[in-house]
């Protein structure tokens, strides 16, 4: 198990959910638990919303409950990933798309910042070498 | 001194800079030192490029040397802040603008992720209360 616990990666059992809120309430409670873990131990959580047994309107209802925060981001690598902060600090929507802008999956990520926005540790470790290479290149033919 | 060391906040002395690279080389060396500190101690650095004695073309040259990374982001709060990852992991351009989209200042930030993208610690600590309030609100009048 990597340091993420994808707690709702498989079909969630949502017995007894109040009909008017669809599958939204169980996910909100799961987000709450994930925030408790994040604050207590730093453990980050990803919830794959594509795996949820959503009924009509459930996803829109969930997004309305979560609201929208100040930060938007995109990562362009083998297709675009769109990141939207929700109104709940530490709760992010991460929309993975393929090169044809089709959704691959939609995650909720409970973390200070989604992992995809953070440089990989080994890339960060090689940052100085990357800079040196660019400086050498730039010295021989200045931009 | 907060945990950032803004090492080049004042006019930098750039004696003896090779003319063809303008003021670019001293800043690249400063970025290198900042990356060393980041990797060694986690210390993050901000360099206020607005305070640099740039000559014509220096900023464009610097941006060309730094290149462009995969991540772009924006933060909308009292004006827009535009964030661009450079080709050097951990080195970011942060363009602070006012409500009229005029540049307030342009920073280089050497950090895993720019601070403005990260929730404030106290906001994160209150995230559960924020979620609870939205859940209470949502229960009384569902979105």
PDB file of C-alpha atoms in Angstrom:
ATOM      1  CA  UNK A   1       0.000   0.000   0.000  1.00  0.00           C
ATOM      2  CA  UNK A   2       1.689   3.254  -1.015  1.00  0.00           C
ATOM      3  CA  UNK A   3       1.351   6.170   1.368  1.00  0.00           C
ATOM      4  CA  UNK A   4      -2.019   6.887  -0.095  1.00  0.00           C
ATOM      5  CA  UNK A   5      -4.940   4.898   1.185  1.00  0.00           C
ATOM      6  CA  UNK A   6      -7.454   4.762  -1.653  1.00  0.00           C
ATOM      7  CA  UNK A   7     -10.269   3.883   0.663  1.00  0.00           C
ATOM      8  CA  UNK A   8     -13.112   3.968  -1.756  1.00  0.00           C
ATOM      9  CA  UNK A   9     -11.417   2.540  -4.861  1.00  0.00           C
ATOM     10  CA  UNK A  10     -13.939  -0.244  -5.257  1.00  0.00           C
ATOM     11  CA  UNK A  11     -17.733  -0.035  -5.438  1.00  0.00           C
ATOM     12  CA  UNK A  12     -18.755   1.591  -2.103  1.00  0.00           C
ATOM     13  CA  UNK A  13     -21.664   0.020  -0.277  1.00  0.00           C
ATOM     14  CA  UNK A  14     -24.100   2.857   0.362  1.00  0.00           C
ATOM     15  CA  UNK A  15     -26.877   0.983   2.116  1.00  0.00           C
ATOM     16  CA  UNK A  16     -29.446   3.118   3.697  1.00  0.00           C
ATOM     17  CA  UNK A  17     -28.337   6.414   2.090  1.00  0.00           C
ATOM     18  CA  UNK A  18     -30.994   9.071   2.392  1.00  0.00           C
ATOM     19  CA  UNK A  19     -32.496   9.162  -1.084  1.00  0.00           C
ATOM     20  CA  UNK A  20     -32.370  12.923  -1.668  1.00  0.00           C
ATOM     21  CA  UNK A  21     -28.560  13.126  -1.196  1.00  0.00           C
ATOM     22  CA  UNK A  22     -27.766  10.176  -3.447  1.00  0.00           C
ATOM     23  CA  UNK A  23     -24.297   8.813  -2.905  1.00  0.00           C
ATOM     24  CA  UNK A  24     -22.981  12.197  -1.839  1.00  0.00           C
ATOM     25  CA  UNK A  25     -23.188  11.881   1.950  1.00  0.00           C
ATOM     26  CA  UNK A  26     -21.078   8.709   2.276  1.00  0.00           C
ATOM     27  CA  UNK A  27     -18.326  10.355   0.219  1.00  0.00           C
ATOM     28  CA  UNK A  28     -18.460  13.528   2.309  1.00  0.00           C
ATOM     29  CA  UNK A  29     -18.034  11.393   5.424  1.00  0.00           C
ATOM     30  CA  UNK A  30     -15.112   9.605   3.763  1.00  0.00           C
ATOM     31  CA  UNK A  31     -13.521  12.982   2.994  1.00  0.00           C
ATOM     32  CA  UNK A  32     -13.936  13.904   6.656  1.00  0.00           C
ATOM     33  CA  UNK A  33     -12.156  10.741   7.780  1.00  0.00           C
ATOM     34  CA  UNK A  34      -9.414  11.414   5.236  1.00  0.00           C
ATOM     35  CA  UNK A  35      -8.965  14.967   6.559  1.00  0.00           C
ATOM     36  CA  UNK A  36      -8.700  13.566  10.093  1.00  0.00           C
ATOM     37  CA  UNK A  37      -5.929  11.190   8.924  1.00  0.00           C
ATOM     38  CA  UNK A  38      -4.171  13.986   7.033  1.00  0.00           C
ATOM     39  CA  UNK A  39      -4.184  16.266  10.056  1.00  0.00           C
ATOM     40  CA  UNK A  40      -3.265  13.494  12.494  1.00  0.00           C
ATOM     41  CA  UNK A  41      -0.577  11.629  10.547  1.00  0.00           C
ATOM     42  CA  UNK A  42      -0.003  13.453   7.257  1.00  0.00           C
ATOM     43  CA  UNK A  43      -1.441  10.472   5.399  1.00  0.00           C
ATOM     44  CA  UNK A  44      -2.843  11.534   2.054  1.00  0.00           C
ATOM     45  CA  UNK A  45      -5.910   9.934   0.465  1.00  0.00           C
ATOM     46  CA  UNK A  46      -7.172   9.532  -3.052  1.00  0.00           C
ATOM     47  CA  UNK A  47     -10.795   8.654  -3.788  1.00  0.00           C
ATOM     48  CA  UNK A  48     -11.478   7.466  -7.313  1.00  0.00           C
ATOM     49  CA  UNK A  49     -14.843   9.030  -8.114  1.00  0.00           C
ATOM     50  CA  UNK A  50     -14.991   7.059 -11.373  1.00  0.00           C
ATOM     51  CA  UNK A  51     -15.376   3.908  -9.255  1.00  0.00           C
ATOM     52  CA  UNK A  52     -18.343   5.343  -7.359  1.00  0.00           C
ATOM     53  CA  UNK A  53     -21.845   3.960  -8.038  1.00  0.00           C
ATOM     54  CA  UNK A  54     -23.056   7.460  -8.810  1.00  0.00           C
ATOM     55  CA  UNK A  55     -26.634   7.982  -9.843  1.00  0.00           C
ATOM     56  CA  UNK A  56     -27.810  10.881 -11.995  1.00  0.00           C
ATOM     57  CA  UNK A  57     -26.831  14.211 -10.428  1.00  0.00           C
ATOM     58  CA  UNK A  58     -24.708  12.705  -7.664  1.00  0.00           C
ATOM     59  CA  UNK A  59     -21.393  14.066  -8.976  1.00  0.00           C
ATOM     60  CA  UNK A  60     -22.826  17.529  -9.574  1.00  0.00           C
ATOM     61  CA  UNK A  61     -24.345  17.469  -6.086  1.00  0.00           C
ATOM     62  CA  UNK A  62     -20.996  16.430  -4.590  1.00  0.00           C
ATOM     63  CA  UNK A  63     -19.168  19.209  -6.433  1.00  0.00           C
ATOM     64  CA  UNK A  64     -21.765  21.733  -5.242  1.00  0.00           C
ATOM     65  CA  UNK A  65     -21.308  20.583  -1.643  1.00  0.00           C
ATOM     66  CA  UNK A  66     -17.532  20.817  -1.934  1.00  0.00           C
ATOM     67  CA  UNK A  67     -17.601  24.243  -3.577  1.00  0.00           C
ATOM     68  CA  UNK A  68     -14.677  25.907  -5.341  1.00  0.00           C
ATOM     69  CA  UNK A  69     -11.431  27.263  -3.911  1.00  0.00           C
ATOM     70  CA  UNK A  70      -8.948  29.847  -5.191  1.00  0.00           C
ATOM     71  CA  UNK A  71      -6.471  27.525  -6.911  1.00  0.00           C
ATOM     72  CA  UNK A  72      -6.724  26.008 -10.370  1.00  0.00           C
ATOM     73  CA  UNK A  73      -3.884  24.217 -12.077  1.00  0.00           C
ATOM     74  CA  UNK A  74      -3.074  22.089 -15.093  1.00  0.00           C
ATOM     75  CA  UNK A  75      -0.336  19.614 -15.792  1.00  0.00           C
ATOM     76  CA  UNK A  76       0.424  18.883 -19.408  1.00  0.00           C
ATOM     77  CA  UNK A  77       2.134  15.536 -19.741  1.00  0.00           C
ATOM     78  CA  UNK A  78       0.748  12.789 -22.030  1.00  0.00           C
ATOM     79  CA  UNK A  79      -2.614  14.533 -21.874  1.00  0.00           C
ATOM     80  CA  UNK A  80      -3.862  17.227 -19.581  1.00  0.00           C
ATOM     81  CA  UNK A  81      -4.654  16.899 -15.896  1.00  0.00           C
ATOM     82  CA  UNK A  82      -6.916  19.604 -14.510  1.00  0.00           C
ATOM     83  CA  UNK A  83      -6.781  20.383 -10.821  1.00  0.00           C
ATOM     84  CA  UNK A  84      -9.379  22.399  -8.936  1.00  0.00           C
ATOM     85  CA  UNK A  85      -9.118  23.266  -5.255  1.00  0.00           C
ATOM     86  CA  UNK A  86     -12.469  22.875  -3.512  1.00  0.00           C
ATOM     87  CA  UNK A  87     -13.781  25.278  -0.842  1.00  0.00           C
ATOM     88  CA  UNK A  88     -12.394  22.799   1.720  1.00  0.00           C
ATOM     89  CA  UNK A  89      -8.678  23.404   2.238  1.00  0.00           C
ATOM     90  CA  UNK A  90      -6.728  20.241   1.433  1.00  0.00           C
ATOM     91  CA  UNK A  91      -9.505  18.732  -0.691  1.00  0.00           C
ATOM     92  CA  UNK A  92      -8.821  18.785  -4.427  1.00  0.00           C
ATOM     93  CA  UNK A  93     -10.520  17.526  -7.575  1.00  0.00           C
ATOM     94  CA  UNK A  94      -8.022  16.011 -10.014  1.00  0.00           C
ATOM     95  CA  UNK A  95      -9.350  15.341 -13.509  1.00  0.00           C
ATOM     96  CA  UNK A  96      -6.998  13.096 -15.502  1.00  0.00           C
ATOM     97  CA  UNK A  97      -7.541  13.355 -19.267  1.00  0.00           C
ATOM     98  CA  UNK A  98      -5.921  11.587 -22.225  1.00  0.00           C
ATOM     99  CA  UNK A  99      -4.321  13.265 -25.215  1.00  0.00           C
ATOM    100  CA  UNK A 100      -7.799  13.575 -26.786  1.00  0.00           C
ATOM    101  CA  UNK A 101      -9.107  15.464 -23.704  1.00  0.00           C
ATOM    102  CA  UNK A 102     -11.281  12.529 -22.706  1.00  0.00           C
ATOM    103  CA  UNK A 103     -11.566  11.906 -18.971  1.00  0.00           C
ATOM    104  CA  UNK A 104      -9.519   8.945 -17.831  1.00  0.00           C
ATOM    105  CA  UNK A 105     -10.581   9.276 -14.230  1.00  0.00           C
ATOM    106  CA  UNK A 106     -11.670  11.872 -11.687  1.00  0.00           C
ATOM    107  CA  UNK A 107     -10.093  11.754  -8.243  1.00  0.00           C
ATOM    108  CA  UNK A 108     -10.689  13.534  -5.019  1.00  0.00           C
ATOM    109  CA  UNK A 109      -7.296  14.017  -3.396  1.00  0.00           C
ATOM    110  CA  UNK A 110      -7.034  14.921   0.255  1.00  0.00           C
ATOM    111  CA  UNK A 111      -3.536  16.377   0.627  1.00  0.00           C
ATOM    112  CA  UNK A 112      -1.914  19.782   1.196  1.00  0.00           C
ATOM    113  CA  UNK A 113      -1.209  19.858  -2.539  1.00  0.00           C
ATOM    114  CA  UNK A 114      -2.011  17.101  -5.078  1.00  0.00           C
ATOM    115  CA  UNK A 115       0.995  14.883  -5.713  1.00  0.00           C
ATOM    116  CA  UNK A 116       0.909  15.554  -9.454  1.00  0.00           C
ATOM    117  CA  UNK A 117       1.748  19.227  -8.770  1.00  0.00           C
ATOM    118  CA  UNK A 118       4.830  18.323  -6.731  1.00  0.00           C
ATOM    119  CA  UNK A 119       8.144  17.462  -8.394  1.00  0.00           C
ATOM    120  CA  UNK A 120       9.110  13.822  -8.009  1.00  0.00           C
ATOM    121  CA  UNK A 121      11.749  13.530  -5.250  1.00  0.00           C
ATOM    122  CA  UNK A 122      14.359  12.210  -7.679  1.00  0.00           C
ATOM    123  CA  UNK A 123      13.643  15.055 -10.121  1.00  0.00           C
ATOM    124  CA  UNK A 124      14.121  17.557  -7.329  1.00  0.00           C
ATOM    125  CA  UNK A 125      17.355  15.826  -6.343  1.00  0.00           C
ATOM    126  CA  UNK A 126      18.586  16.214  -9.927  1.00  0.00           C
ATOM    127  CA  UNK A 127      17.417  19.827 -10.248  1.00  0.00           C
ATOM    128  CA  UNK A 128      20.932  21.234  -9.845  1.00  0.00           C
ATOM    129  CA  UNK A 129      22.262  18.936 -12.574  1.00  0.00           C
ATOM    130  CA  UNK A 130      19.354  19.990 -14.782  1.00  0.00           C
ATOM    131  CA  UNK A 131      20.162  23.652 -14.156  1.00  0.00           C
ATOM    132  CA  UNK A 132      23.887  23.078 -14.788  1.00  0.00           C
ATOM    133  CA  UNK A 133      23.131  21.360 -18.089  1.00  0.00           C
ATOM    134  CA  UNK A 134      20.954  24.268 -19.184  1.00  0.00           C
ATOM    135  CA  UNK A 135      23.613  26.777 -18.087  1.00  0.00           C
ATOM    136  CA  UNK A 136      26.292  24.908 -20.069  1.00  0.00           C
ATOM    137  CA  UNK A 137      23.975  24.769 -23.078  1.00  0.00           C
ATOM    138  CA  UNK A 138      23.091  28.441 -22.648  1.00  0.00           C
ATOM    139  CA  UNK A 139      26.720  29.536 -22.380  1.00  0.00           C
ATOM    140  CA  UNK A 140      27.588  27.897 -25.701  1.00  0.00           C
ATOM    141  CA  UNK A 141      24.560  29.315 -27.504  1.00  0.00           C
ATOM    142  CA  UNK A 142      22.837  31.967 -25.387  1.00  0.00           C
ATOM    143  CA  UNK A 143      19.011  32.098 -25.705  1.00  0.00           C
TER     144      UNK A 143
ATOM    145  CA  UNK B   1      13.739  36.233   8.975  1.00  0.00           C
ATOM    146  CA  UNK B   2      10.850  34.011   7.926  1.00  0.00           C
ATOM    147  CA  UNK B   3      11.746  30.621   6.546  1.00  0.00           C
ATOM    148  CA  UNK B   4      12.282  32.197   3.168  1.00  0.00           C
ATOM    149  CA  UNK B   5      15.552  33.894   2.553  1.00  0.00           C
ATOM    150  CA  UNK B   6      14.912  36.533  -0.086  1.00  0.00           C
ATOM    151  CA  UNK B   7      18.545  36.764  -0.969  1.00  0.00           C
ATOM    152  CA  UNK B   8      18.344  39.126  -3.870  1.00  0.00           C
ATOM    153  CA  UNK B   9      15.573  41.460  -2.709  1.00  0.00           C
ATOM    154  CA  UNK B  10      17.731  44.539  -3.089  1.00  0.00           C
ATOM    155  CA  UNK B  11      19.630  45.800  -6.102  1.00  0.00           C
ATOM    156  CA  UNK B  12      22.146  42.999  -6.858  1.00  0.00           C
ATOM    157  CA  UNK B  13      25.747  44.029  -7.612  1.00  0.00           C
ATOM    158  CA  UNK B  14      26.566  42.435 -10.936  1.00  0.00           C
ATOM    159  CA  UNK B  15      30.133  43.683 -11.410  1.00  0.00           C
ATOM    160  CA  UNK B  16      32.017  41.993 -14.105  1.00  0.00           C
ATOM    161  CA  UNK B  17      29.028  40.203 -15.675  1.00  0.00           C
ATOM    162  CA  UNK B  18      29.823  39.001 -19.169  1.00  0.00           C
ATOM    163  CA  UNK B  19      27.999  41.554 -21.331  1.00  0.00           C
ATOM    164  CA  UNK B  20      26.227  39.082 -23.627  1.00  0.00           C
ATOM    165  CA  UNK B  21      24.361  37.346 -20.730  1.00  0.00           C
ATOM    166  CA  UNK B  22      23.258  40.583 -19.083  1.00  0.00           C
ATOM    167  CA  UNK B  23      22.162  40.078 -15.515  1.00  0.00           C
ATOM    168  CA  UNK B  24      21.052  36.534 -16.192  1.00  0.00           C
ATOM    169  CA  UNK B  25      24.101  34.608 -15.022  1.00  0.00           C
ATOM    170  CA  UNK B  26      24.236  36.009 -11.458  1.00  0.00           C
ATOM    171  CA  UNK B  27      20.577  35.071 -10.987  1.00  0.00           C
ATOM    172  CA  UNK B  28      21.136  31.565 -12.344  1.00  0.00           C
ATOM    173  CA  UNK B  29      23.965  31.140  -9.838  1.00  0.00           C
ATOM    174  CA  UNK B  30      21.676  32.427  -7.083  1.00  0.00           C
ATOM    175  CA  UNK B  31      19.034  29.880  -8.114  1.00  0.00           C
ATOM    176  CA  UNK B  32      21.699  27.183  -7.881  1.00  0.00           C
ATOM    177  CA  UNK B  33      22.607  28.217  -4.342  1.00  0.00           C
ATOM    178  CA  UNK B  34      18.915  28.291  -3.437  1.00  0.00           C
ATOM    179  CA  UNK B  35      18.436  24.762  -4.810  1.00  0.00           C
ATOM    180  CA  UNK B  36      21.403  23.610  -2.721  1.00  0.00           C
ATOM    181  CA  UNK B  37      19.788  25.082   0.415  1.00  0.00           C
ATOM    182  CA  UNK B  38      16.412  23.562  -0.495  1.00  0.00           C
ATOM    183  CA  UNK B  39      17.897  20.108  -0.948  1.00  0.00           C
ATOM    184  CA  UNK B  40      20.151  20.381   2.121  1.00  0.00           C
ATOM    185  CA  UNK B  41      17.815  21.984   4.664  1.00  0.00           C
ATOM    186  CA  UNK B  42      14.402  22.407   3.020  1.00  0.00           C
ATOM    187  CA  UNK B  43      14.842  26.169   3.159  1.00  0.00           C
ATOM    188  CA  UNK B  44      12.770  27.850   0.461  1.00  0.00           C
ATOM    189  CA  UNK B  45      13.855  31.006  -1.348  1.00  0.00           C
ATOM    190  CA  UNK B  46      12.078  33.810  -3.120  1.00  0.00           C
ATOM    191  CA  UNK B  47      13.881  36.116  -5.527  1.00  0.00           C
ATOM    192  CA  UNK B  48      12.028  39.306  -6.375  1.00  0.00           C
ATOM    193  CA  UNK B  49      12.801  39.781 -10.074  1.00  0.00           C
ATOM    194  CA  UNK B  50      11.119  43.200  -9.978  1.00  0.00           C
ATOM    195  CA  UNK B  51      14.007  44.377  -7.776  1.00  0.00           C
ATOM    196  CA  UNK B  52      16.614  43.203 -10.296  1.00  0.00           C
ATOM    197  CA  UNK B  53      18.571  45.810 -12.305  1.00  0.00           C
ATOM    198  CA  UNK B  54      17.470  44.140 -15.517  1.00  0.00           C
ATOM    199  CA  UNK B  55      18.564  45.581 -18.818  1.00  0.00           C
ATOM    200  CA  UNK B  56      16.617  45.145 -22.045  1.00  0.00           C
ATOM    201  CA  UNK B  57      16.096  41.449 -22.815  1.00  0.00           C
ATOM    202  CA  UNK B  58      17.474  40.182 -19.510  1.00  0.00           C
ATOM    203  CA  UNK B  59      14.157  38.851 -18.216  1.00  0.00           C
ATOM    204  CA  UNK B  60      13.325  37.133 -21.503  1.00  0.00           C
ATOM    205  CA  UNK B  61      16.829  35.639 -21.575  1.00  0.00           C
ATOM    206  CA  UNK B  62      16.411  34.384 -18.010  1.00  0.00           C
ATOM    207  CA  UNK B  63      13.038  32.826 -18.832  1.00  0.00           C
ATOM    208  CA  UNK B  64      14.535  31.158 -21.922  1.00  0.00           C
ATOM    209  CA  UNK B  65      17.375  29.715 -19.828  1.00  0.00           C
ATOM    210  CA  UNK B  66      14.926  28.418 -17.212  1.00  0.00           C
ATOM    211  CA  UNK B  67      12.568  26.915 -19.774  1.00  0.00           C
ATOM    212  CA  UNK B  68       9.022  25.760 -19.095  1.00  0.00           C
ATOM    213  CA  UNK B  69       7.784  22.827 -17.035  1.00  0.00           C
ATOM    214  CA  UNK B  70       4.545  20.838 -17.087  1.00  0.00           C
ATOM    215  CA  UNK B  71       2.646  22.704 -14.366  1.00  0.00           C
ATOM    216  CA  UNK B  72       0.715  25.941 -14.697  1.00  0.00           C
ATOM    217  CA  UNK B  73      -1.559  27.304 -12.020  1.00  0.00           C
ATOM    218  CA  UNK B  74      -3.558  30.354 -11.053  1.00  0.00           C
ATOM    219  CA  UNK B  75      -4.796  31.642  -7.749  1.00  0.00           C
ATOM    220  CA  UNK B  76      -7.694  34.045  -7.807  1.00  0.00           C
ATOM    221  CA  UNK B  77      -7.771  36.105  -4.659  1.00  0.00           C
ATOM    222  CA  UNK B  78      -7.761  39.940  -4.757  1.00  0.00           C
ATOM    223  CA  UNK B  79      -6.331  39.732  -8.266  1.00  0.00           C
ATOM    224  CA  UNK B  80      -4.824  36.821 -10.101  1.00  0.00           C
ATOM    225  CA  UNK B  81      -1.497  35.170  -9.398  1.00  0.00           C
ATOM    226  CA  UNK B  82      -0.103  33.135 -12.278  1.00  0.00           C
ATOM    227  CA  UNK B  83       2.325  30.338 -11.544  1.00  0.00           C
ATOM    228  CA  UNK B  84       4.527  28.628 -14.120  1.00  0.00           C
ATOM    229  CA  UNK B  85       6.836  25.739 -13.352  1.00  0.00           C
ATOM    230  CA  UNK B  86      10.178  26.125 -15.107  1.00  0.00           C
ATOM    231  CA  UNK B  87      12.111  23.256 -16.714  1.00  0.00           C
ATOM    232  CA  UNK B  88      14.083  23.077 -13.442  1.00  0.00           C
ATOM    233  CA  UNK B  89      12.158  21.058 -10.857  1.00  0.00           C
ATOM    234  CA  UNK B  90      11.519  23.168  -7.776  1.00  0.00           C
ATOM    235  CA  UNK B  91      12.014  26.482  -9.599  1.00  0.00           C
ATOM    236  CA  UNK B  92       8.826  28.435 -10.231  1.00  0.00           C
ATOM    237  CA  UNK B  93       7.858  31.778 -11.694  1.00  0.00           C
ATOM    238  CA  UNK B  94       5.133  33.480  -9.652  1.00  0.00           C
ATOM    239  CA  UNK B  95       3.486  36.489 -11.284  1.00  0.00           C
ATOM    240  CA  UNK B  96       1.435  38.504  -8.809  1.00  0.00           C
ATOM    241  CA  UNK B  97      -1.172  40.737 -10.461  1.00  0.00           C
ATOM    242  CA  UNK B  98      -3.719  43.207  -9.081  1.00  0.00           C
ATOM    243  CA  UNK B  99      -7.448  43.214  -9.768  1.00  0.00           C
ATOM    244  CA  UNK B 100      -6.748  45.092 -13.030  1.00  0.00           C
ATOM    245  CA  UNK B 101      -4.347  42.339 -14.199  1.00  0.00           C
ATOM    246  CA  UNK B 102      -1.352  44.633 -13.822  1.00  0.00           C
ATOM    247  CA  UNK B 103       1.832  42.995 -12.552  1.00  0.00           C
ATOM    248  CA  UNK B 104       2.525  43.772  -8.931  1.00  0.00           C
ATOM    249  CA  UNK B 105       5.716  41.773  -8.840  1.00  0.00           C
ATOM    250  CA  UNK B 106       7.355  38.735 -10.431  1.00  0.00           C
ATOM    251  CA  UNK B 107       9.084  36.251  -8.158  1.00  0.00           C
ATOM    252  CA  UNK B 108      11.234  33.242  -8.690  1.00  0.00           C
ATOM    253  CA  UNK B 109      10.365  30.780  -5.960  1.00  0.00           C
ATOM    254  CA  UNK B 110      12.632  27.861  -5.212  1.00  0.00           C
ATOM    255  CA  UNK B 111      10.439  25.375  -3.331  1.00  0.00           C
ATOM    256  CA  UNK B 112       8.782  22.015  -3.968  1.00  0.00           C
ATOM    257  CA  UNK B 113       5.553  23.926  -4.594  1.00  0.00           C
ATOM    258  CA  UNK B 114       5.063  27.704  -4.328  1.00  0.00           C
ATOM    259  CA  UNK B 115       3.631  28.678  -0.939  1.00  0.00           C
ATOM    260  CA  UNK B 116       0.648  30.430  -2.504  1.00  0.00           C
ATOM    261  CA  UNK B 117      -0.562  27.054  -3.871  1.00  0.00           C
ATOM    262  CA  UNK B 118      -0.487  25.474  -0.404  1.00  0.00           C
ATOM    263  CA  UNK B 119      -3.314  25.945   2.080  1.00  0.00           C
ATOM    264  CA  UNK B 120      -2.343  28.048   5.063  1.00  0.00           C
ATOM    265  CA  UNK B 121      -1.675  25.731   8.053  1.00  0.00           C
ATOM    266  CA  UNK B 122      -4.540  27.241  10.057  1.00  0.00           C
ATOM    267  CA  UNK B 123      -6.930  26.845   7.100  1.00  0.00           C
ATOM    268  CA  UNK B 124      -5.955  23.201   6.825  1.00  0.00           C
ATOM    269  CA  UNK B 125      -6.451  22.776  10.565  1.00  0.00           C
ATOM    270  CA  UNK B 126      -9.977  24.205  10.180  1.00  0.00           C
ATOM    271  CA  UNK B 127     -10.784  22.140   7.087  1.00  0.00           C
ATOM    272  CA  UNK B 128     -12.949  19.669   9.017  1.00  0.00           C
ATOM    273  CA  UNK B 129     -14.974  22.502  10.551  1.00  0.00           C
ATOM    274  CA  UNK B 130     -15.341  24.027   7.084  1.00  0.00           C
ATOM    275  CA  UNK B 131     -16.574  20.700   5.714  1.00  0.00           C
ATOM    276  CA  UNK B 132     -18.943  20.231   8.643  1.00  0.00           C
ATOM    277  CA  UNK B 133     -20.428  23.683   8.123  1.00  0.00           C
ATOM    278  CA  UNK B 134     -20.997  22.947   4.435  1.00  0.00           C
ATOM    279  CA  UNK B 135     -22.537  19.570   5.284  1.00  0.00           C
ATOM    280  CA  UNK B 136     -24.901  21.181   7.810  1.00  0.00           C
ATOM    281  CA  UNK B 137     -25.789  23.853   5.271  1.00  0.00           C
ATOM    282  CA  UNK B 138     -26.220  21.219   2.566  1.00  0.00           C
ATOM    283  CA  UNK B 139     -28.446  19.026   4.719  1.00  0.00           C
ATOM    284  CA  UNK B 140     -30.893  21.884   5.338  1.00  0.00           C
ATOM    285  CA  UNK B 141     -30.979  22.943   1.693  1.00  0.00           C
ATOM    286  CA  UNK B 142     -29.320  20.360  -0.541  1.00  0.00           C
ATOM    287  CA  UNK B 143     -27.402  21.793  -3.531  1.00  0.00           C
TER     288      UNK B 143
END
